[in-house]
Coordinates of C-alpha atoms in Angstrom, one line a residue:
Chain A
X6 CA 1.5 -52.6 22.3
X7 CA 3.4 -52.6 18.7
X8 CA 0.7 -52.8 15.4
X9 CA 1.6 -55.4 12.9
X10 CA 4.7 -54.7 11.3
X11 CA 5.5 -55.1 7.6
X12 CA 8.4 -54.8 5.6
X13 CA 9.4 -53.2 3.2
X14 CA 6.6 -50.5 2.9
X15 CA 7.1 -49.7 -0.4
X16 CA 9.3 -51.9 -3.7
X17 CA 9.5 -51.7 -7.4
X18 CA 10.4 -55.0 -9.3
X19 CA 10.2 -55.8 -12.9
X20 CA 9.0 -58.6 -14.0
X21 CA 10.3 -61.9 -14.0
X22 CA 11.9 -61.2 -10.7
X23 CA 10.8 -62.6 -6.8
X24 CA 10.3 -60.8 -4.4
X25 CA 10.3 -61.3 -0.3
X26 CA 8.0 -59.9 1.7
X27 CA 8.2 -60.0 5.6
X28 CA 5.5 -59.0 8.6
X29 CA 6.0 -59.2 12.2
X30 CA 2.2 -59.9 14.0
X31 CA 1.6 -58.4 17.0
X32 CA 3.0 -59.6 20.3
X33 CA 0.9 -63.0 21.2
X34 CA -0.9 -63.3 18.0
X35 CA -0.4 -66.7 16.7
X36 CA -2.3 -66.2 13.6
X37 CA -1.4 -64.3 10.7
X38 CA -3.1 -63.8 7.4
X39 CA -2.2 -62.3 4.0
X40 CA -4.2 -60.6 1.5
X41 CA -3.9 -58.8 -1.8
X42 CA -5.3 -56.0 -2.4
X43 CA -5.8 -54.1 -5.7
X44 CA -8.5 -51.2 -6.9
X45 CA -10.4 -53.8 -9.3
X46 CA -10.6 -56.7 -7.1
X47 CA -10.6 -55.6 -3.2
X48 CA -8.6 -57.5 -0.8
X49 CA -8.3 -61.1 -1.7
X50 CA -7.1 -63.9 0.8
X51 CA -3.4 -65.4 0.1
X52 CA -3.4 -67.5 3.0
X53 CA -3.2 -68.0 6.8
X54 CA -0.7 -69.8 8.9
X55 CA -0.9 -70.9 12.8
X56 CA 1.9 -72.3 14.6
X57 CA 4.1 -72.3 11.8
X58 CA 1.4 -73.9 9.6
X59 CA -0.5 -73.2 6.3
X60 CA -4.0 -73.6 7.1
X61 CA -6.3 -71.6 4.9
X62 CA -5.4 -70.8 1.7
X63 CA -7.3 -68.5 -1.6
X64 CA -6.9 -69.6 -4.9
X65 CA -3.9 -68.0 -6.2
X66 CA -1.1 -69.2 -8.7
X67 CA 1.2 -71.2 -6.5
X68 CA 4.2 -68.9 -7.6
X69 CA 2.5 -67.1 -4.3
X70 CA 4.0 -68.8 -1.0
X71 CA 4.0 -68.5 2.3
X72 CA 5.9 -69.4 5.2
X73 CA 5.8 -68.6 9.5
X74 CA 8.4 -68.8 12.0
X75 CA 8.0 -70.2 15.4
X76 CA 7.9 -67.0 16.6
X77 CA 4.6 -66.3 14.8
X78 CA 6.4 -63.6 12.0
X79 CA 5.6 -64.5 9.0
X80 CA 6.9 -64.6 4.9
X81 CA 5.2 -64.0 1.9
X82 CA 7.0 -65.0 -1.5
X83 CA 6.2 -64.3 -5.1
X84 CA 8.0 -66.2 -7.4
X85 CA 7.9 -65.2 -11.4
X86 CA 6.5 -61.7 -11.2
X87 CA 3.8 -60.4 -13.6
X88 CA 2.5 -57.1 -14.0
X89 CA -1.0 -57.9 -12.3
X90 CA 0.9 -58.7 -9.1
X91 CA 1.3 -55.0 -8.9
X92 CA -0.8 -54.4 -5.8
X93 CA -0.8 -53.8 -2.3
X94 CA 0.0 -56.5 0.2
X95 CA -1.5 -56.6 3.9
X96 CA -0.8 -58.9 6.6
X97 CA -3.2 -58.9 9.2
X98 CA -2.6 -61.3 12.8
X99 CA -5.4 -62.4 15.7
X100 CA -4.7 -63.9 18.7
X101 CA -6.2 -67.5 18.2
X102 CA -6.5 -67.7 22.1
X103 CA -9.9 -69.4 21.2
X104 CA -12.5 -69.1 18.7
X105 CA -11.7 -67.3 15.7
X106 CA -13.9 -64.0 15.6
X107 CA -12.6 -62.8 12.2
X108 CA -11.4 -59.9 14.0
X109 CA -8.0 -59.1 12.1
X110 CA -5.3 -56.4 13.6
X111 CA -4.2 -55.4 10.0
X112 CA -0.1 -53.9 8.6
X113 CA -0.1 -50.9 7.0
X114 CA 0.5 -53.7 4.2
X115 CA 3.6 -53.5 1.6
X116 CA 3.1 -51.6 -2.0
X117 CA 4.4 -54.2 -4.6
X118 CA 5.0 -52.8 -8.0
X119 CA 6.1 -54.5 -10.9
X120 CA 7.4 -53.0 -14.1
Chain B
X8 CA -16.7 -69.1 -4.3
X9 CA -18.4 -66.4 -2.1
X10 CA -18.7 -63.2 -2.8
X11 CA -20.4 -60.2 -1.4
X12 CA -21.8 -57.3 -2.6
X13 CA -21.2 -53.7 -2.0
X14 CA -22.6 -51.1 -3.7
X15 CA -22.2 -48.7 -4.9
X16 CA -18.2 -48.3 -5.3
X17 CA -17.9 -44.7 -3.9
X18 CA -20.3 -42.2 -1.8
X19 CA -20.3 -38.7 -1.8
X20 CA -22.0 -36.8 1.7
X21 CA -22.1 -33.4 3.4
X22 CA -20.3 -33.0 6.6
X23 CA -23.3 -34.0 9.1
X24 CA -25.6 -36.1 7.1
X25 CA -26.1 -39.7 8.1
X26 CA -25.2 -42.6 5.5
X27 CA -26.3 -45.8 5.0
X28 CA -24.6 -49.2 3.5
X29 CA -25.4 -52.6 3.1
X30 CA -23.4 -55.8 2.2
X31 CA -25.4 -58.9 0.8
X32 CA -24.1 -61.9 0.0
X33 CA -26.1 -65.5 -1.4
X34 CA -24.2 -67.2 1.2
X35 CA -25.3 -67.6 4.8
X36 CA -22.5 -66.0 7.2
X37 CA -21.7 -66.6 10.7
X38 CA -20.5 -63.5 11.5
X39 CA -20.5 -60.0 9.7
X40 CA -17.8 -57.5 10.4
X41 CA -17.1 -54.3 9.5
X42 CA -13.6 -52.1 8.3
X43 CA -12.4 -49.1 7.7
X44 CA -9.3 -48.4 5.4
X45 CA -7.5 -44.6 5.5
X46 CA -5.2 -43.7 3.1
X47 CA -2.0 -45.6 3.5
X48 CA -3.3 -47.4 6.3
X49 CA -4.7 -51.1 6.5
X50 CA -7.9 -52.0 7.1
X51 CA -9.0 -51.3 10.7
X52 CA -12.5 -53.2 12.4
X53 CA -15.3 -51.1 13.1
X54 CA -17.7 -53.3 14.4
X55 CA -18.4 -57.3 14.5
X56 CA -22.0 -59.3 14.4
X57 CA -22.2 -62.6 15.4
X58 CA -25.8 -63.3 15.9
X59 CA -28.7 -63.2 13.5
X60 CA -30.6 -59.9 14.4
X61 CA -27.8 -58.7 16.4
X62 CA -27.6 -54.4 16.6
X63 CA -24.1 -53.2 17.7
X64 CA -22.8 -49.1 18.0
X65 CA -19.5 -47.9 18.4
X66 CA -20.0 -44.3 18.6
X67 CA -22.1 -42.7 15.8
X68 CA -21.6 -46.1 13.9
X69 CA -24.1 -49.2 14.4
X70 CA -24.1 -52.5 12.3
X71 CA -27.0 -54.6 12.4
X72 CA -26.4 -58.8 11.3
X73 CA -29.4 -59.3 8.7
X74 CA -31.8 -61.8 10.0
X75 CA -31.2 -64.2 6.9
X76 CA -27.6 -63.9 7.8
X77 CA -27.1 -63.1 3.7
X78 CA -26.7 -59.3 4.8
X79 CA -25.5 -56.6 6.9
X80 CA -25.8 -53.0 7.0
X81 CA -23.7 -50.0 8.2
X82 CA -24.8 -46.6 9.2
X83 CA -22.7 -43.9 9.8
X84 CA -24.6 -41.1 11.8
X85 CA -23.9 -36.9 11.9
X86 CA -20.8 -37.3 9.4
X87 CA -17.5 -35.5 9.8
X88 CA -14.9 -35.2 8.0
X89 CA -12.9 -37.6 9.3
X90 CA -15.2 -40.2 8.1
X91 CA -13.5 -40.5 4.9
X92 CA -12.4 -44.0 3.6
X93 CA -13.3 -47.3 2.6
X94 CA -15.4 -49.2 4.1
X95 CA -15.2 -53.2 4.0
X96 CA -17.9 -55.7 4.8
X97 CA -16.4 -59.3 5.7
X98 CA -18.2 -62.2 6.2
X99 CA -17.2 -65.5 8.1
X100 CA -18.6 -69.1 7.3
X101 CA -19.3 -71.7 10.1
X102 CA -16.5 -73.7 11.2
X103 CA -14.1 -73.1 13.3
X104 CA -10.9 -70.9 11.8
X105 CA -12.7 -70.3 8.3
X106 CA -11.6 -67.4 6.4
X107 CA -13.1 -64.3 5.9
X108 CA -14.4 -63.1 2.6
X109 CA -14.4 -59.4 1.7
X110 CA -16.5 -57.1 0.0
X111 CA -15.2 -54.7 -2.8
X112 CA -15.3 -51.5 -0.4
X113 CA -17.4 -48.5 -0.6
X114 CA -15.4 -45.1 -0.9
X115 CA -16.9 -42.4 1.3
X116 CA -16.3 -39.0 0.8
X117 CA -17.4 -35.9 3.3
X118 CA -17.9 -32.4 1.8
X119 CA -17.2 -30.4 4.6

């Protein structure tokens, strides 16, 4: 079974710009969730879509935005980039067959860095 | 909002020593999980707690849910080298899909 996919691994902006970010959940996952994760503050929750619907979200800027597809893969945007956005970006997916356990099947998340 | 604690930020063991962590939060959690991060890698679950009191393994790891449901602790038994990483506590509120909240990460290194 294919791991969460995320594209692109690895892109340098400067500031000012947007940038696109993509991930692919695993097969049958319904859920996917993004979070930010930098060496000062840990991983911090963007947001979470289901069936092609925001349904969680942190409490970032709202130049951060999200969409999903109806077939579950999933877009992150950031609009206006700043030097803080520098960070790493992970998408993690669950199944939402039932009850949400917390338990997240993780990207090898996208290295975002703005100069 | 919440946040839990993890300290401290980085851990330094010889190769076969056991190693404790613990997570505490001043919220009350509904479940507790555990991850482990690798270089270049995401985050990967180690171990999840969903009752009060509740003692879990997965090979030389065990979690244990903190009876006030503010905390949870990790050990890490007969270390190797492999062992190296971060690892995350999360915690989950009530309420069906609530997010998780995640600690800051604890850096373990193994001296071989």
């Amino acid at each position: 079974k294919a791991g969460v996919t995320q594209t692109p691994r690895y892109l340098i902006k400067t500031r000012g710009q947007q940038v696109t970010l993509s991930c692919s959940p695993i097969s049958g996952h319904r859920s996917v969730s993004w979070y930010q994760q930098t060496p000062g503050q840990g991983l911090q929750f963007l947001f979470e879509y289901f069936s092609e619907t925001q349904r969680n979200k942190g409490n970032f800027p709202g130049r951060f935005s999200g969409r999903q597809f109806s077939n579950s893969r999933s877009e992150m945007n950031v609009s206006t980039l700043e030097l803080g956005d520098s960070a790493l970006y992970l998408c993690a997916s669950t199944p939402m067959g039932g009850r949400n356990t917390g338990e997240l099947f993780f990207g090898e998340g996208s290295r975002l860095t703005v100069l | 909002g919440q946040q839990l604690n993890q300290s401290p930020q980085s851990m330094f063991i010889q190769e076969g020593e056991d190693v404790s962590m613990n997570c505490t939060s001043s919220s009350i959690f509904n479940t507790w999980l555990w991850y482990k991060q690798e270089p270049g890698e995401g985050p990967v679950l180690l171990i999840a707690l969903y009752k009060a009191g509740e003692l879990t393994s997965n090979g030389r790891l065990t979690a244990q849910f903190g009876i006030t449901r503010k905390d949870s602790f990790l050990n890490i038994s007969a270390s190797i080298p492999s062992d190296v990483g971060i690892y995350f506590c999360a915690g989950q509120l009530a309420g069906a899909n609530s997010k998780l909240t995640f600690g800051k990460g604890i850096t373990l290194s193994v001296r071989p």
